XYZ file of N, CA, C and O in Angstrom:
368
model
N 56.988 146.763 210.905
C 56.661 148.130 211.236
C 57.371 149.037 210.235
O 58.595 149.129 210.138
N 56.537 149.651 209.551
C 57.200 151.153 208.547
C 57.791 151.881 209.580
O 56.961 152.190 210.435
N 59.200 152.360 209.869
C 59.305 153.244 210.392
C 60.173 154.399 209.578
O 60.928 155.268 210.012
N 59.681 153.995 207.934
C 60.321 155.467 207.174
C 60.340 156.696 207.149
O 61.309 157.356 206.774
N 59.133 157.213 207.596
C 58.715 158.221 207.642
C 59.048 158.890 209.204
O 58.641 159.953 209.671
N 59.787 158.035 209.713
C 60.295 158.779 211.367
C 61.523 159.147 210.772
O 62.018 158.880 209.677
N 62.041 160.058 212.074
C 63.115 160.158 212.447
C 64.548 158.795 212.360
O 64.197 157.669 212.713
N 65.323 158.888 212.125
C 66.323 157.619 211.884
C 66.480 157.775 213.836
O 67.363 156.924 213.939
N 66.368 157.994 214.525
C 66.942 157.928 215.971
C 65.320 157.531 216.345
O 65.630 156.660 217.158
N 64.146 157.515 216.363
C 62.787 157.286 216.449
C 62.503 155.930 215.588
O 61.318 155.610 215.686
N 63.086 155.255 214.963
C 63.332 154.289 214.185
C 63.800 153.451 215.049
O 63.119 152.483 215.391
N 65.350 153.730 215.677
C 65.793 153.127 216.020
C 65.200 152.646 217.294
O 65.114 151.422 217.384
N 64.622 153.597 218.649
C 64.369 153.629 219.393
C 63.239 152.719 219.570
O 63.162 152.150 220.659
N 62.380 152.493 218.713
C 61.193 151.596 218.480
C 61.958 150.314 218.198
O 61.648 149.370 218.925
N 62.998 150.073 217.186
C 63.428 148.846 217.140
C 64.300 148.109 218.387
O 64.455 146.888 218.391
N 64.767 148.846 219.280
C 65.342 148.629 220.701
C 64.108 148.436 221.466
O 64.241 147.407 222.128
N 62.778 149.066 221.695
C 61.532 148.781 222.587
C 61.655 147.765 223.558
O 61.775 148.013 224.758
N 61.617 146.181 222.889
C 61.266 145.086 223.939
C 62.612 145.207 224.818
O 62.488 144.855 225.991
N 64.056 145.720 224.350
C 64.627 145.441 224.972
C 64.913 146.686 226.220
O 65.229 146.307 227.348
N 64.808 147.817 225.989
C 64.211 148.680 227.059
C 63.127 148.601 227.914
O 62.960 148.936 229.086
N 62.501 148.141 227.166
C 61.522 147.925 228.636
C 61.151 147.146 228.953
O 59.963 147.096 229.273
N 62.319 145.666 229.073
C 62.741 144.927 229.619
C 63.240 145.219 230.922
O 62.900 144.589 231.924
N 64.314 146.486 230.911
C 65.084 147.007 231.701
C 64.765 148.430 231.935
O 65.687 149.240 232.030
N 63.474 148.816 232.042
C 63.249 150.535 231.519
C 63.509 150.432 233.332
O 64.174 151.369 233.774
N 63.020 149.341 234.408
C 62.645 150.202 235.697
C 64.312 150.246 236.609
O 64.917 149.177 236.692
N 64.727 151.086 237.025
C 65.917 151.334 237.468
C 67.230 150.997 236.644
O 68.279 150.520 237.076
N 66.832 151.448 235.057
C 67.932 151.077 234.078
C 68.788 152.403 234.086
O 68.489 153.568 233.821
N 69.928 151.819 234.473
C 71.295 153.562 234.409
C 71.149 154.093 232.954
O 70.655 153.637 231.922
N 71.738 155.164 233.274
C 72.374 155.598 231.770
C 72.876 154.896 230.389
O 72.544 154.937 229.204
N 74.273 153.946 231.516
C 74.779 152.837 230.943
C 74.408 151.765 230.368
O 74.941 151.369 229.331
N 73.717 151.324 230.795
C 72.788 150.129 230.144
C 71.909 150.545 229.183
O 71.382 149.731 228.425
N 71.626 152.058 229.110
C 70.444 152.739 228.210
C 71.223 152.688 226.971
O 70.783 152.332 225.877
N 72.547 153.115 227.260
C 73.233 153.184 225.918
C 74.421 152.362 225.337
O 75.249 152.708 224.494
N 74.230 150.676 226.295
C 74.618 149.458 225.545
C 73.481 149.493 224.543
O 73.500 149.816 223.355
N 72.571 149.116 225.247
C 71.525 148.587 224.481
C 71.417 149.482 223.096
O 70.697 148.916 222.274
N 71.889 150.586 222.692
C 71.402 151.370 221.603
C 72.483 151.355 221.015
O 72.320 151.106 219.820
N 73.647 151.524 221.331
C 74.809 151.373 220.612
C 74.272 149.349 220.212
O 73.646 149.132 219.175
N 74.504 148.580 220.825
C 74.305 147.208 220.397
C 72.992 147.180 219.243
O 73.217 146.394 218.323
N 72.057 147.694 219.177
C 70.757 147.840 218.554
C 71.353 148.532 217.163
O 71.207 148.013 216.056
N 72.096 149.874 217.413
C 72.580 150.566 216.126
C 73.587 149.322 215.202
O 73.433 148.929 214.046
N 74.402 149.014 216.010
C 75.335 148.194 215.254
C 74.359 147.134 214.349
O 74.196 147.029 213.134
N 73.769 146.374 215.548
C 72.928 145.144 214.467
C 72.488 145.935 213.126
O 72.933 145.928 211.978
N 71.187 146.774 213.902
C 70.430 147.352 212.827
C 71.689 147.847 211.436
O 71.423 147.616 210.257
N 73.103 148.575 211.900
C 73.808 148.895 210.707
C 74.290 147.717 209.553
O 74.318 147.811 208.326
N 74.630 146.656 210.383
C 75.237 145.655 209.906
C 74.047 144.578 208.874
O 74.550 143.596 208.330
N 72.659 144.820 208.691
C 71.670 144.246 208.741
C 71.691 145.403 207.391
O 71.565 144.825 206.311
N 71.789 146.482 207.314
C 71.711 147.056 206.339
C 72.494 147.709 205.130
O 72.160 148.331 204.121
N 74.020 147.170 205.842
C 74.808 147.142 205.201
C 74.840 145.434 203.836
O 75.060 145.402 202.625
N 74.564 144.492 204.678
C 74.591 142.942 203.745
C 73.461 143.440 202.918
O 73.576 143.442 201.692
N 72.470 143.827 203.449
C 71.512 143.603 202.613
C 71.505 144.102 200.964
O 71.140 143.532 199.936
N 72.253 145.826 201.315
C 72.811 146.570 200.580
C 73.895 146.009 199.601
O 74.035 146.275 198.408
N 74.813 144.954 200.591
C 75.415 144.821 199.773
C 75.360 143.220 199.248
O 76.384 142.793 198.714
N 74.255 142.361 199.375
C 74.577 141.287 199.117
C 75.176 140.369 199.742
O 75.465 139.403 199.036
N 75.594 140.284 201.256
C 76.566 139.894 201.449
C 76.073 139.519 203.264
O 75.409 140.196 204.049
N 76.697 138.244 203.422
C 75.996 138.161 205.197
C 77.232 138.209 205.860
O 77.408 137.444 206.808
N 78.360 139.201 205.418
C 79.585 139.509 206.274
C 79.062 140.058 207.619
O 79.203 139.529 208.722
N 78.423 141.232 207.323
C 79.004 142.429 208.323
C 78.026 141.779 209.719
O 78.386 142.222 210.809
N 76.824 140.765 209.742
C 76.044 140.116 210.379
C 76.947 139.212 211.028
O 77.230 139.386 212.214
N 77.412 138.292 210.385
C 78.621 137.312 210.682
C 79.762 138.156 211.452
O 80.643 137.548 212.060
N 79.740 139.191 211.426
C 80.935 139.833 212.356
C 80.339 140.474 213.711
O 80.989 140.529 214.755
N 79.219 140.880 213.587
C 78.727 141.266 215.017
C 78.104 139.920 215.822
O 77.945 139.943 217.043
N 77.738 138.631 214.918
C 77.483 137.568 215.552
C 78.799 137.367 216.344
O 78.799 137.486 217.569
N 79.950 137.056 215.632
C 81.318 136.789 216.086
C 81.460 137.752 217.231
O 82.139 137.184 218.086
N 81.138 138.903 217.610
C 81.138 139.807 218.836
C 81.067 138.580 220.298
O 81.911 138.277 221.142
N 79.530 138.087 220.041
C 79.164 137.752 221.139
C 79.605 136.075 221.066
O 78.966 135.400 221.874
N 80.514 135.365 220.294
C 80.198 134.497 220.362
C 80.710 133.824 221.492
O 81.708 134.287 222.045
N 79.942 132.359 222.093
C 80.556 131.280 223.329
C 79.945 132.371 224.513
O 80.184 132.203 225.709
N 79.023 133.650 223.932
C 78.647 134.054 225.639
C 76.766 133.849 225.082
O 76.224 134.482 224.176
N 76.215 132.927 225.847
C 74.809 132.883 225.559
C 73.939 133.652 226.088
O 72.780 133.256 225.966
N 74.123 134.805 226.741
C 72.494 135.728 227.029
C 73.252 136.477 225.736
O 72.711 136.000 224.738
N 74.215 137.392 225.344
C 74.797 138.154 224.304
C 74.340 137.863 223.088
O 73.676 138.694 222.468
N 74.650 136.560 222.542
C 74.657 135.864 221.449
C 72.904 136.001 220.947
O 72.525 136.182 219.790
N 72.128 135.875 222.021
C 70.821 135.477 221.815
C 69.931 136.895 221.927
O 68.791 137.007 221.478
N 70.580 137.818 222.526
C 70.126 139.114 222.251
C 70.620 139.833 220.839
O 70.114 140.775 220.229
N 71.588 139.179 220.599
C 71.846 139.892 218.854
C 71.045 139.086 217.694
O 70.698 139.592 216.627
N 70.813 137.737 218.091
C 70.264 137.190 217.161
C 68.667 137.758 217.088
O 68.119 138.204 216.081
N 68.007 137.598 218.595
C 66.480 138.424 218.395
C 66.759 139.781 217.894
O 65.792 140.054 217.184
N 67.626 140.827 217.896
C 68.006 141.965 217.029
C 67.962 141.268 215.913
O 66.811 141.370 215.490
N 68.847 140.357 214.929
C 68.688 140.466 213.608
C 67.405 140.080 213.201
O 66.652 140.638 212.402
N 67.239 138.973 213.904
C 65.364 138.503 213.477
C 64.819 139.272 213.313
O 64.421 139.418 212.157
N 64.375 140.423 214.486
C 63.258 141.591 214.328
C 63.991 142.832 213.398
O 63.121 143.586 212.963
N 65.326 143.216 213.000
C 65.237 143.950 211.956
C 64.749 143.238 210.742
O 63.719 143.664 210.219
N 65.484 141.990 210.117
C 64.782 141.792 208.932
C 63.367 141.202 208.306
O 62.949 141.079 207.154
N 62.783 140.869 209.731
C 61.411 140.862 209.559
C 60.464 142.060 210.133
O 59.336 141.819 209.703
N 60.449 142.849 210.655
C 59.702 143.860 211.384
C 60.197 144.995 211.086
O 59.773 146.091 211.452
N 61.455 144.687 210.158
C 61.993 146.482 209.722
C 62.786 146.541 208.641
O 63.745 147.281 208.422
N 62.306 145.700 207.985
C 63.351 145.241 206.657
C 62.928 146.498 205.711
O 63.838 147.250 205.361
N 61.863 146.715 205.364
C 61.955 148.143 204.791
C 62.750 149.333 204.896
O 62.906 150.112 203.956
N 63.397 149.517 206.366
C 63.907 150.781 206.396
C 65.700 150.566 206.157
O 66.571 150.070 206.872
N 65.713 150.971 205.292
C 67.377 150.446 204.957
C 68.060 151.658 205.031
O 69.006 151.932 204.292
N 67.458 152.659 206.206
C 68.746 153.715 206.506
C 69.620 153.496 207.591
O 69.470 152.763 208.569
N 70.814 154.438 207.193
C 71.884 153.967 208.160
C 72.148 155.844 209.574
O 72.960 155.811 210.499
């Protein structure tokens, strides 16, 4: 998905989707804004290596969740779908 031409917060919000409305029906506040803070980080860290060459800053938000498996497996479908479904947009 191009989402260059959006908004960087309309970007993001589309790249969080499956996982909101997963949880859109009686989702708090709180959970509205794990999920986007967790979504920003991937998405930053995804565009920081790329930028810089480097699969650190990925390897460190993996290390976040690691030994907890629903966590672990929600950051990894985050990196999958940024660098295939949003690898174009390399803003931060």
């Amino acid at each position: 998905m191009d989402t260059r031409s959006e908004k960087i917060s309309v970007a993001l919000a589309f790249f969080a989707e499956p996982l909101i409305d997963e949880l859109e029906e009686g989702m708090t506040q709180l959970e509205l804004d794990s999920i986007l803070r967790t979504a920003s980080s991937v998405w930053n860290a995804c565009v920081m290596d790329e930028n810089a060459g480097t699969e650190s800053y990925v390897a460190e938000v993996r290390g976040l969740s690691a030994g907890q498996e629903g966590p672990a497996a929600l950051i990894e479908f985050l990196i999958e779908r940024k660098q295939t479904e949003f690898a174009a947009d390399q803003r931060m």
